PDB file of C-alpha atoms in Angstrom:
ATOM      1  CA  UNK A 164      62.375 -68.255  -3.482  1.00 84.00           C
ATOM      2  CA  UNK A 165      64.060 -70.591  -1.906  1.00 85.00           C
ATOM      3  CA  UNK A 166      64.391 -74.183  -3.857  1.00 82.00           C
ATOM      4  CA  UNK A 167      66.555 -76.601  -2.060  1.00 81.00           C
ATOM      5  CA  UNK A 168      68.564 -76.458   1.192  1.00 78.00           C
ATOM      6  CA  UNK A 169      71.701 -77.944   1.967  1.00 77.00           C
ATOM      7  CA  UNK A 170      71.546 -81.093   3.860  1.00 73.00           C
ATOM      8  CA  UNK A 171      68.314 -82.660   5.667  1.00 73.00           C
ATOM      9  CA  UNK A 172      66.823 -80.246   7.950  1.00 74.00           C
ATOM     10  CA  UNK A 173      64.221 -81.636  10.736  1.00 72.00           C
ATOM     11  CA  UNK A 174      60.322 -79.610  10.215  1.00 76.00           C
ATOM     12  CA  UNK A 175      58.165 -80.235  12.840  1.00 77.00           C
ATOM     13  CA  UNK A 176      54.505 -79.871  11.357  1.00 80.00           C
ATOM     14  CA  UNK A 177      51.884 -78.072  13.185  1.00 83.00           C
ATOM     15  CA  UNK A 178      48.093 -77.676  12.184  1.00 81.00           C
ATOM     16  CA  UNK A 179      46.365 -74.772  13.225  1.00 82.00           C
ATOM     17  CA  UNK A 180      43.464 -73.170  13.441  1.00 73.00           C
ATOM     18  CA  UNK A 181      41.647 -69.842  13.904  1.00 77.00           C
ATOM     19  CA  UNK A 182      43.711 -66.938  15.125  1.00 78.00           C
ATOM     20  CA  UNK A 183      47.020 -67.991  13.485  1.00 89.00           C
ATOM     21  CA  UNK A 184      48.770 -65.656  11.597  1.00 93.00           C
ATOM     22  CA  UNK A 185      52.494 -64.449   9.643  1.00 95.00           C
ATOM     23  CA  UNK A 186      52.704 -60.498   9.743  1.00 96.00           C
ATOM     24  CA  UNK A 187      55.249 -58.618   8.435  1.00 97.00           C
ATOM     25  CA  UNK A 188      56.399 -54.825   9.473  1.00 98.00           C
ATOM     26  CA  UNK A 189      58.542 -52.900   7.003  1.00 97.00           C
ATOM     27  CA  UNK A 190      60.972 -51.002   9.250  1.00 97.00           C
ATOM     28  CA  UNK A 191      63.121 -48.138   7.350  1.00 96.00           C
ATOM     29  CA  UNK A 192      64.779 -45.375   8.496  1.00 94.00           C
ATOM     30  CA  UNK A 193      66.159 -42.958   6.106  1.00 93.00           C
ATOM     31  CA  UNK A 194      68.181 -40.943   8.952  1.00 94.00           C
ATOM     32  CA  UNK A 195      70.420 -44.108   9.318  1.00 94.00           C
ATOM     33  CA  UNK A 196      70.013 -45.404   5.801  1.00 94.00           C
ATOM     34  CA  UNK A 197      68.867 -48.577   6.738  1.00 95.00           C
ATOM     35  CA  UNK A 198      66.039 -51.478   6.240  1.00 96.00           C
ATOM     36  CA  UNK A 199      64.701 -54.266   8.494  1.00 97.00           C
ATOM     37  CA  UNK A 200      61.849 -56.859   8.514  1.00 97.00           C
ATOM     38  CA  UNK A 201      59.993 -58.204  11.406  1.00 98.00           C
ATOM     39  CA  UNK A 202      58.067 -60.934  11.037  1.00 97.00           C
ATOM     40  CA  UNK A 203      55.399 -62.153  13.958  1.00 97.00           C
ATOM     41  CA  UNK A 204      53.864 -65.315  13.624  1.00 96.00           C
ATOM     42  CA  UNK A 205      51.236 -65.998  16.035  1.00 95.00           C
ATOM     43  CA  UNK A 206      49.852 -69.435  16.179  1.00 92.00           C
ATOM     44  CA  UNK A 207      47.167 -71.071  18.273  1.00 90.00           C
ATOM     45  CA  UNK A 208      47.253 -74.886  19.118  1.00 88.00           C
ATOM     46  CA  UNK A 209      43.916 -76.124  20.580  1.00 86.00           C
ATOM     47  CA  UNK A 210      44.654 -79.315  22.239  1.00 84.00           C
ATOM     48  CA  UNK A 211      47.216 -80.083  24.711  1.00 87.00           C
ATOM     49  CA  UNK A 212      49.279 -83.543  25.182  1.00 88.00           C
ATOM     50  CA  UNK A 213      52.772 -84.412  25.876  1.00 89.00           C
ATOM     51  CA  UNK A 214      54.448 -85.000  22.883  1.00 86.00           C
ATOM     52  CA  UNK A 215      53.224 -81.368  22.006  1.00 86.00           C
ATOM     53  CA  UNK A 216      54.630 -79.849  25.223  1.00 89.00           C
ATOM     54  CA  UNK A 217      57.732 -81.220  24.515  1.00 89.00           C
ATOM     55  CA  UNK A 218      58.199 -80.121  21.201  1.00 87.00           C
ATOM     56  CA  UNK A 219      57.399 -76.800  22.026  1.00 89.00           C
ATOM     57  CA  UNK A 220      59.844 -76.423  25.236  1.00 90.00           C
ATOM     58  CA  UNK A 221      62.705 -77.247  22.953  1.00 88.00           C
ATOM     59  CA  UNK A 222      61.487 -74.368  20.245  1.00 89.00           C
ATOM     60  CA  UNK A 223      61.145 -72.144  22.498  1.00 90.00           C
ATOM     61  CA  UNK A 224      64.951 -72.570  24.113  1.00 91.00           C
ATOM     62  CA  UNK A 225      66.009 -72.516  20.234  1.00 90.00           C
ATOM     63  CA  UNK A 226      66.055 -70.108  17.187  1.00 91.00           C
ATOM     64  CA  UNK A 227      64.057 -71.764  15.234  1.00 90.00           C
ATOM     65  CA  UNK A 228      63.401 -70.549  11.224  1.00 91.00           C
ATOM     66  CA  UNK A 229      59.170 -71.104  10.827  1.00 92.00           C
ATOM     67  CA  UNK A 230      57.989 -72.449   7.603  1.00 91.00           C
ATOM     68  CA  UNK A 231      54.253 -70.777   7.023  1.00 91.00           C
ATOM     69  CA  UNK A 232      51.621 -72.172   4.653  1.00 90.00           C
ATOM     70  CA  UNK A 233      49.134 -69.460   3.943  1.00 89.00           C
ATOM     71  CA  UNK A 234      46.041 -70.305   2.901  1.00 87.00           C
ATOM     72  CA  UNK A 235      46.357 -69.950  -1.051  1.00 90.00           C
ATOM     73  CA  UNK A 236      48.718 -72.541  -0.521  1.00 89.00           C
ATOM     74  CA  UNK A 237      52.464 -70.114  -0.669  1.00 92.00           C
ATOM     75  CA  UNK A 238      55.529 -71.792   2.001  1.00 91.00           C
ATOM     76  CA  UNK A 239      57.187 -68.694   3.545  1.00 94.00           C
ATOM     77  CA  UNK A 240      60.498 -69.031   5.659  1.00 93.00           C
ATOM     78  CA  UNK A 241      60.696 -66.755   8.560  1.00 95.00           C
ATOM     79  CA  UNK A 242      64.016 -66.731  10.112  1.00 94.00           C
ATOM     80  CA  UNK A 243      66.257 -67.577   7.295  1.00 92.00           C
ATOM     81  CA  UNK A 244      69.690 -65.093   8.053  1.00 93.00           C
ATOM     82  CA  UNK A 245      68.903 -64.816  12.034  1.00 95.00           C
ATOM     83  CA  UNK A 246      66.571 -67.689  13.001  1.00 93.00           C
ATOM     84  CA  UNK A 247      63.352 -66.698  15.132  1.00 96.00           C
ATOM     85  CA  UNK A 248      62.714 -66.051  18.776  1.00 96.00           C
ATOM     86  CA  UNK A 249      59.593 -67.452  20.966  1.00 95.00           C
ATOM     87  CA  UNK A 250      58.739 -63.911  22.518  1.00 95.00           C
ATOM     88  CA  UNK A 251      55.478 -64.967  24.443  1.00 94.00           C
ATOM     89  CA  UNK A 252      52.477 -67.169  24.266  1.00 92.00           C
ATOM     90  CA  UNK A 253      50.758 -69.440  27.203  1.00 91.00           C
ATOM     91  CA  UNK A 254      49.752 -72.846  28.092  1.00 89.00           C
ATOM     92  CA  UNK A 255      45.567 -72.851  29.085  1.00 91.00           C
ATOM     93  CA  UNK A 256      43.321 -75.373  30.064  1.00 89.00           C
ATOM     94  CA  UNK A 257      40.431 -72.627  30.208  1.00 83.00           C
ATOM     95  CA  UNK A 258      38.252 -72.289  33.062  1.00 87.00           C
ATOM     96  CA  UNK A 259      35.084 -72.081  30.766  1.00 90.00           C
ATOM     97  CA  UNK A 260      33.559 -74.574  28.671  1.00 86.00           C
ATOM     98  CA  UNK A 261      34.345 -72.198  25.185  1.00 85.00           C
ATOM     99  CA  UNK A 262      37.948 -71.269  26.552  1.00 87.00           C
ATOM    100  CA  UNK A 263      41.425 -72.454  24.956  1.00 84.00           C
ATOM    101  CA  UNK A 264      42.322 -75.745  26.335  1.00 85.00           C
ATOM    102  CA  UNK A 265      46.001 -75.617  24.053  1.00 88.00           C
ATOM    103  CA  UNK A 266      48.717 -73.447  23.391  1.00 90.00           C
ATOM    104  CA  UNK A 267      49.708 -69.981  22.000  1.00 91.00           C
ATOM    105  CA  UNK A 268      52.904 -68.747  21.133  1.00 93.00           C
ATOM    106  CA  UNK A 269      54.281 -65.513  19.643  1.00 96.00           C
ATOM    107  CA  UNK A 270      57.543 -65.873  17.358  1.00 96.00           C
ATOM    108  CA  UNK A 271      59.308 -62.899  16.046  1.00 97.00           C
ATOM    109  CA  UNK A 272      62.352 -62.774  13.690  1.00 97.00           C
ATOM    110  CA  UNK A 273      64.094 -59.733  12.091  1.00 97.00           C
ATOM    111  CA  UNK A 274      66.191 -60.299   8.954  1.00 97.00           C
ATOM    112  CA  UNK A 275      67.082 -57.676   6.202  1.00 96.00           C
ATOM    113  CA  UNK A 276      65.084 -59.066   3.797  1.00 96.00           C
ATOM    114  CA  UNK A 277      60.820 -60.287   4.192  1.00 96.00           C
ATOM    115  CA  UNK A 278      59.812 -63.730   4.390  1.00 96.00           C
ATOM    116  CA  UNK A 279      61.374 -65.980   1.471  1.00 94.00           C
ATOM    117  CA  UNK A 280      58.842 -67.795  -0.643  1.00 94.00           C
ATOM    118  CA  UNK A 281      59.843 -71.369  -0.888  1.00 91.00           C
ATOM    119  CA  UNK A 282      59.164 -74.153  -3.032  1.00 89.00           C
ATOM    120  CA  UNK A 283      56.401 -76.474  -1.187  1.00 85.00           C
ATOM    121  CA  UNK A 284      57.875 -79.434  -2.134  1.00 81.00           C
ATOM    122  CA  UNK A 285      61.395 -78.423  -0.380  1.00 79.00           C
ATOM    123  CA  UNK A 286      59.613 -78.338   3.305  1.00 77.00           C
ATOM    124  CA  UNK A 287      56.644 -81.501   2.457  1.00 70.00           C
ATOM    125  CA  UNK A 288      59.642 -83.339   1.598  1.00 68.00           C
ATOM    126  CA  UNK A 289      61.432 -83.470   4.711  1.00 59.00           C
ATOM    127  CA  UNK A 290      58.772 -83.152   7.281  1.00 59.00           C
ATOM    128  CA  UNK A 291      59.763 -85.202  10.233  1.00 56.00           C
ATOM    129  CA  UNK A 292      57.761 -88.356  11.788  1.00 45.00           C
ATOM    130  CA  UNK A 293      56.511 -85.628  14.011  1.00 48.00           C
ATOM    131  CA  UNK A 294      53.803 -84.282  13.125  1.00 50.00           C
ATOM    132  CA  UNK A 295      51.212 -82.615  15.550  1.00 49.00           C
ATOM    133  CA  UNK A 296      47.511 -82.595  14.727  1.00 51.00           C
ATOM    134  CA  UNK A 297      44.440 -81.258  16.058  1.00 47.00           C
ATOM    135  CA  UNK A 298      42.283 -82.881  14.074  1.00 48.00           C
ATOM    136  CA  UNK A 299      44.113 -87.011  14.563  1.00 47.00           C
TER     137      UNK A 299
END
């Protein structure tokens, strides 16, 4: 479990709904004697605005560390050692009334350990002034 970070990281908070998830696949090779974990974060942001698009542009060009809060109040850190990469996604305006008008992202990280549990206060105390919230 991670209980502190060196320095003061900048966290950008995105409130997501619905089809957003974290899944970690365990990849082992008996022949090579190796095991690694591939974590895939999918997120759907159900709105569009200029500030969000600018933040997402920065994230897609970086190797971010991604903190996830699940429905049970657990926090996980994806990409601790090697960072994560945005491997896909879309910006959709929707053609019909019920279509998504927002952003979808797929973020993948490969690590030698599964996502670490993080003490919630470590994340919540350092969230920057940039909080992207579709309910605001």
